[in-house]
Amino acid sequence: MFLLAAPALAIDFDFPKDTSFAPENWLEDPIAINITPIAAEDKTPASDIISKAILKYPDDFLETRLSRILVVAKLECYGAAFGGTYLANNRAIVITYRGAMNKASFEGRIHHEISSLMLESNRDLFHVERWQRALPVDFAYDTDKVIEQSATSATAGVEKLQSTESPQSLLTGTTDLRKLGFLNRYSTTSIEQDFNEVAAALFTDKQIWMHAAGSANLAQKVDVLIDFYRAVDPRFDRIFFHRLTQPLPKQ
């Protein structure tokens, strides 16, 4: 086990070799969690990316919100492959990493799962109605629950998509999708996944601002998400998020 150090913060960081970290019900059907341990040569680059991601949060913010990060090469739940999940009661996240993976994509998975922990523990601060007003007419997520009622972030909608598309294609955005207000196909499965993907983009992708400028729906989601983060901690204002991907020039 490693310890990630940041200002006023220490997070347990581990590379599990089996599923002993999982709650007992995750080991049984229908979840039936399964992992492939990370390769030895991938541990250092994964650690470096995670350290960078953690340092993007305000000092001490994660201290009471995230206690453990687990990294594996492959994660399967409900018979499908996933990029990550979270254990709300343990304040932990599980994420996948392999050496060929794009660094920004991996970092996005970290912020994706952390945002679920935040949503789970602060659901009263999330403006569901405002988010729903940013959806296309006659659109419906595959699940209508804000917080998905399952042990992992897997949903019937994700399973359905993964039965016909590769995990990588689910995270590929298109101009048509972005105009409708979705960053990728994965975003269309539930409010939670949509929220997660916008959060990940705000922490890692400078193009999120350009995409939002071209879609009133996406711009509304960005506003709702920033308002949520700011309600959790006032340091998460719009300038904070702009500086993450578009650093202001030094005066």
Short mmCIF file of C-alpha atoms in Angstrom, two decimals:
data_model
loop_
_atom_site.label_atom_id
_atom_site.label_comp_id
_atom_site.label_asym_id
_atom_site.label_seq_id
_atom_site.Cartn_x
_atom_site.Cartn_y
_atom_site.Cartn_z
CA MET A 1 0.00 0.00 0.00
CA PHE A 2 1.13 3.51 -0.81
CA LEU A 3 0.25 6.86 0.71
CA LEU A 4 -0.49 9.81 -1.51
CA ALA A 5 0.61 13.01 0.11
CA ALA A 6 -0.83 16.42 -0.63
CA PRO A 7 -1.14 19.58 1.47
CA ALA A 8 -3.01 18.58 4.65
CA LEU A 9 -4.12 15.34 3.01
CA ALA A 10 -3.18 11.69 3.05
CA ILE A 11 -5.00 9.10 0.96
CA ASP A 12 -4.44 5.35 1.02
CA PHE A 13 -3.52 4.18 -2.44
CA ASP A 14 -3.37 0.52 -3.36
CA PHE A 15 -3.15 -1.97 -6.24
CA PRO A 16 -5.37 -4.89 -5.16
CA LYS A 17 -4.55 -8.37 -6.38
CA ASP A 18 -8.03 -9.74 -5.69
CA THR A 19 -11.56 -8.61 -4.79
CA SER A 20 -11.13 -8.76 -1.01
CA PHE A 21 -11.76 -5.00 -0.88
CA ALA A 22 -15.32 -5.44 -2.16
CA PRO A 23 -18.45 -5.82 0.00
CA GLU A 24 -19.73 -9.39 0.15
CA ASN A 25 -22.78 -8.70 -1.98
CA TRP A 26 -20.53 -7.44 -4.79
CA LEU A 27 -19.03 -10.91 -5.08
CA GLU A 28 -22.39 -12.49 -5.83
CA ASP A 29 -24.74 -12.28 -8.81
CA PRO A 30 -25.87 -10.05 -10.33
CA ILE A 31 -22.84 -7.84 -9.61
CA ALA A 32 -20.19 -10.59 -9.54
CA ILE A 33 -17.25 -8.18 -9.45
CA ASN A 34 -14.01 -9.38 -11.03
CA ILE A 35 -10.66 -7.63 -11.45
CA THR A 36 -7.34 -8.05 -13.22
CA PRO A 37 -4.43 -6.64 -11.18
CA ILE A 38 -2.41 -3.81 -12.65
CA ALA A 39 0.94 -4.62 -14.26
CA ALA A 40 4.01 -3.77 -12.18
CA GLU A 41 5.35 -1.35 -14.80
CA ASP A 42 2.08 0.61 -14.77
CA LYS A 43 2.11 1.42 -11.06
CA THR A 44 4.47 4.40 -11.21
CA PRO A 45 2.77 6.21 -14.13
CA ALA A 46 -0.65 5.60 -12.57
CA SER A 47 0.59 7.00 -9.26
CA ASP A 48 1.98 10.10 -10.97
CA ILE A 49 -1.31 10.85 -12.74
CA ILE A 50 -3.34 10.32 -9.57
CA SER A 51 -1.05 12.64 -7.61
CA LYS A 52 -1.56 15.33 -10.25
CA ALA A 53 -5.33 14.86 -10.15
CA ILE A 54 -5.58 15.03 -6.36
CA LEU A 55 -3.60 18.26 -6.23
CA LYS A 56 -6.25 19.97 -8.37
CA TYR A 57 -8.65 20.04 -5.42
CA PRO A 58 -8.50 22.82 -2.82
CA ASP A 59 -6.32 22.11 0.19
CA ASP A 60 -8.03 19.79 2.71
CA PHE A 61 -11.18 19.39 0.56
CA LEU A 62 -10.75 15.64 0.04
CA GLU A 63 -9.64 14.97 3.60
CA THR A 64 -13.12 13.92 4.76
CA ARG A 65 -14.43 12.87 1.35
CA LEU A 66 -11.92 10.41 -0.09
CA SER A 67 -9.98 7.90 1.99
CA ARG A 68 -8.79 5.31 -0.51
CA ILE A 69 -7.96 4.87 -4.20
CA LEU A 70 -7.70 1.38 -5.69
CA VAL A 71 -6.20 0.85 -9.15
CA VAL A 72 -6.68 -2.27 -11.26
CA ALA A 73 -6.03 -3.16 -14.90
CA LYS A 74 -9.54 -4.40 -15.56
CA LEU A 75 -12.83 -4.18 -13.70
CA GLU A 76 -15.94 -6.19 -14.50
CA CYS A 77 -19.37 -5.93 -12.90
CA TYR A 78 -22.68 -7.28 -14.15
CA GLY A 79 -20.71 -9.11 -16.84
CA ALA A 80 -19.52 -5.85 -18.43
CA ALA A 81 -16.25 -3.91 -18.36
CA PHE A 82 -16.12 -0.60 -16.52
CA GLY A 83 -13.58 2.16 -16.11
CA GLY A 84 -14.30 2.66 -12.44
CA THR A 85 -16.72 2.57 -9.55
CA TYR A 86 -17.01 3.87 -6.00
CA LEU A 87 -17.70 2.58 -2.51
CA ALA A 88 -19.73 5.34 -0.88
CA ASN A 89 -19.67 3.95 2.66
CA ASN A 90 -15.89 3.55 2.55
CA ARG A 91 -15.22 6.82 0.75
CA ALA A 92 -13.20 4.88 -1.80
CA ILE A 93 -12.94 4.69 -5.58
CA VAL A 94 -11.78 1.89 -7.87
CA ILE A 95 -10.34 2.88 -11.26
CA THR A 96 -8.71 1.03 -14.13
CA TYR A 97 -5.37 1.83 -15.73
CA ARG A 98 -3.25 0.24 -18.43
CA GLY A 99 -0.04 1.61 -19.89
CA ALA A 100 -1.49 2.35 -23.31
CA MET A 101 -4.25 4.51 -21.81
CA ASN A 102 -4.43 8.21 -22.55
CA LYS A 103 -3.32 10.14 -19.46
CA ALA A 104 -6.19 12.63 -19.66
CA SER A 105 -8.73 9.82 -19.95
CA PHE A 106 -7.34 8.12 -16.87
CA GLU A 107 -7.33 11.34 -14.90
CA GLY A 108 -10.91 11.93 -16.04
CA ARG A 109 -11.90 8.60 -14.47
CA ILE A 110 -10.55 9.79 -11.13
CA HIS A 111 -12.64 12.96 -11.17
CA HIS A 112 -15.62 11.02 -12.54
CA GLU A 113 -15.71 8.71 -9.51
CA ILE A 114 -14.93 11.45 -6.98
CA SER A 115 -17.88 13.41 -8.34
CA SER A 116 -20.13 10.42 -7.61
CA LEU A 117 -18.93 10.38 -3.99
CA MET A 118 -19.77 14.09 -3.77
CA LEU A 119 -23.19 13.61 -5.35
CA GLU A 120 -23.99 10.70 -3.05
CA SER A 121 -23.20 12.68 0.11
CA ASN A 122 -24.65 16.04 -1.03
CA ARG A 123 -27.66 15.09 -3.14
CA ASP A 124 -29.78 17.82 -1.52
CA LEU A 125 -27.49 20.45 -3.08
CA PHE A 126 -27.97 19.17 -6.63
CA HIS A 127 -30.64 21.02 -8.64
CA VAL A 128 -32.29 18.12 -10.46
CA GLU A 129 -34.99 20.21 -12.12
CA ARG A 130 -32.47 22.65 -13.59
CA TRP A 131 -30.44 19.74 -14.95
CA GLN A 132 -33.51 18.12 -16.49
CA ARG A 133 -34.41 21.38 -18.24
CA ALA A 134 -31.10 21.03 -20.10
CA LEU A 135 -32.22 17.79 -21.76
CA PRO A 136 -33.52 17.54 -25.32
CA VAL A 137 -37.27 17.40 -25.81
CA ASP A 138 -38.62 13.84 -25.43
CA PHE A 139 -35.24 12.54 -24.22
CA ALA A 140 -35.18 10.07 -21.32
CA TYR A 141 -32.15 8.51 -19.61
CA ASP A 142 -32.04 4.73 -19.41
CA THR A 143 -32.50 5.14 -15.67
CA ASP A 144 -34.39 8.05 -14.10
CA LYS A 145 -32.58 7.90 -10.76
CA VAL A 146 -30.17 10.70 -9.87
CA ILE A 147 -28.11 8.42 -7.63
CA GLU A 148 -28.05 4.99 -9.22
CA GLN A 149 -29.40 2.43 -6.81
CA SER A 150 -26.78 -0.27 -7.28
CA ALA A 151 -23.55 -1.27 -5.59
CA THR A 152 -21.57 0.15 -8.49
CA SER A 153 -22.08 2.77 -11.16
CA ALA A 154 -23.28 0.01 -13.48
CA THR A 155 -26.83 0.38 -14.80
CA ALA A 156 -29.08 -1.50 -17.14
CA GLY A 157 -28.53 1.30 -19.62
CA VAL A 158 -24.77 0.94 -19.55
CA GLU A 159 -25.07 -2.80 -19.95
CA LYS A 160 -27.29 -2.30 -22.98
CA LEU A 161 -24.83 0.08 -24.61
CA GLN A 162 -21.85 -2.14 -23.86
CA SER A 163 -23.58 -5.08 -25.47
CA THR A 164 -23.41 -3.27 -28.81
CA GLU A 165 -20.50 -0.84 -28.44
CA SER A 166 -16.98 -1.00 -27.06
CA PRO A 167 -16.18 0.81 -23.79
CA GLN A 168 -13.92 3.15 -25.74
CA SER A 169 -16.65 4.14 -28.20
CA LEU A 170 -18.96 5.00 -25.31
CA LEU A 171 -16.53 7.74 -24.28
CA THR A 172 -16.10 9.18 -27.76
CA GLY A 173 -17.99 12.41 -28.30
CA THR A 174 -19.57 13.57 -31.55
CA THR A 175 -20.65 17.00 -32.74
CA ASP A 176 -24.29 15.90 -32.86
CA LEU A 177 -24.21 14.57 -29.30
CA ARG A 178 -22.52 17.70 -27.95
CA LYS A 179 -25.11 19.94 -29.62
CA LEU A 180 -27.77 17.99 -27.72
CA GLY A 181 -25.81 18.56 -24.50
CA PHE A 182 -24.04 15.21 -24.07
CA LEU A 183 -20.26 14.77 -24.08
CA ASN A 184 -20.47 11.11 -25.17
CA ARG A 185 -22.80 8.10 -25.34
CA TYR A 186 -22.00 7.15 -21.76
CA SER A 187 -23.54 10.46 -20.66
CA THR A 188 -26.93 9.43 -22.02
CA THR A 189 -27.39 6.49 -19.63
CA SER A 190 -28.31 8.38 -16.45
CA ILE A 191 -28.20 11.74 -14.71
CA GLU A 192 -25.34 10.49 -12.57
CA GLN A 193 -23.17 9.42 -15.52
CA ASP A 194 -23.98 12.65 -17.35
CA PHE A 195 -23.01 14.63 -14.26
CA ASN A 196 -19.82 12.56 -13.87
CA GLU A 197 -18.70 13.15 -17.43
CA VAL A 198 -19.22 16.92 -17.24
CA ALA A 199 -17.30 16.97 -13.95
CA ALA A 200 -14.42 14.99 -15.47
CA ALA A 201 -14.28 17.37 -18.43
CA LEU A 202 -14.22 20.46 -16.22
CA PHE A 203 -11.17 19.07 -14.43
CA THR A 204 -9.28 17.85 -17.51
CA ASP A 205 -10.53 19.15 -20.87
CA LYS A 206 -10.14 22.77 -21.96
CA GLN A 207 -12.52 22.11 -24.86
CA ILE A 208 -15.45 21.85 -22.45
CA TRP A 209 -15.84 25.63 -22.61
CA MET A 210 -15.94 25.60 -26.40
CA HIS A 211 -18.43 22.72 -26.41
CA ALA A 212 -20.63 24.55 -23.90
CA ALA A 213 -20.54 27.70 -26.01
CA GLY A 214 -21.98 25.67 -28.89
CA SER A 215 -24.78 24.04 -26.88
CA ALA A 216 -27.25 25.80 -24.59
CA ASN A 217 -28.05 22.43 -22.99
CA LEU A 218 -24.43 21.69 -22.17
CA ALA A 219 -23.86 25.26 -20.96
CA GLN A 220 -26.78 24.81 -18.56
CA LYS A 221 -25.31 21.55 -17.23
CA VAL A 222 -21.95 23.23 -16.67
CA ASP A 223 -23.70 25.99 -14.71
CA VAL A 224 -25.66 23.50 -12.58
CA LEU A 225 -22.56 21.42 -11.88
CA ILE A 226 -20.44 24.42 -10.88
CA ASP A 227 -23.26 25.66 -8.64
CA PHE A 228 -23.35 22.22 -7.00
CA TYR A 229 -19.60 22.16 -6.37
CA ARG A 230 -19.68 25.73 -5.09
CA ALA A 231 -22.52 24.84 -2.71
CA VAL A 232 -20.37 22.01 -1.35
CA ASP A 233 -17.36 24.32 -1.03
CA PRO A 234 -17.34 28.01 -2.12
CA ARG A 235 -13.80 27.69 -3.44
CA PHE A 236 -15.20 25.83 -6.48
CA ASP A 237 -16.30 28.92 -8.36
CA ARG A 238 -16.24 29.43 -12.13
CA ILE A 239 -12.78 31.01 -12.05
CA PHE A 240 -11.47 27.93 -10.20
CA PHE A 241 -12.65 25.62 -12.99
CA HIS A 242 -11.40 27.91 -15.76
CA ARG A 243 -7.94 27.94 -14.22
CA LEU A 244 -7.81 24.14 -14.15
CA THR A 245 -7.76 23.89 -17.94
CA GLN A 246 -7.09 27.47 -19.03
CA PRO A 247 -4.55 28.95 -16.65
CA LEU A 248 -4.75 32.72 -16.52
CA PRO A 249 -1.58 34.58 -17.61
CA LYS A 250 0.63 35.82 -14.80
CA GLN A 251 0.31 39.53 -14.11
#
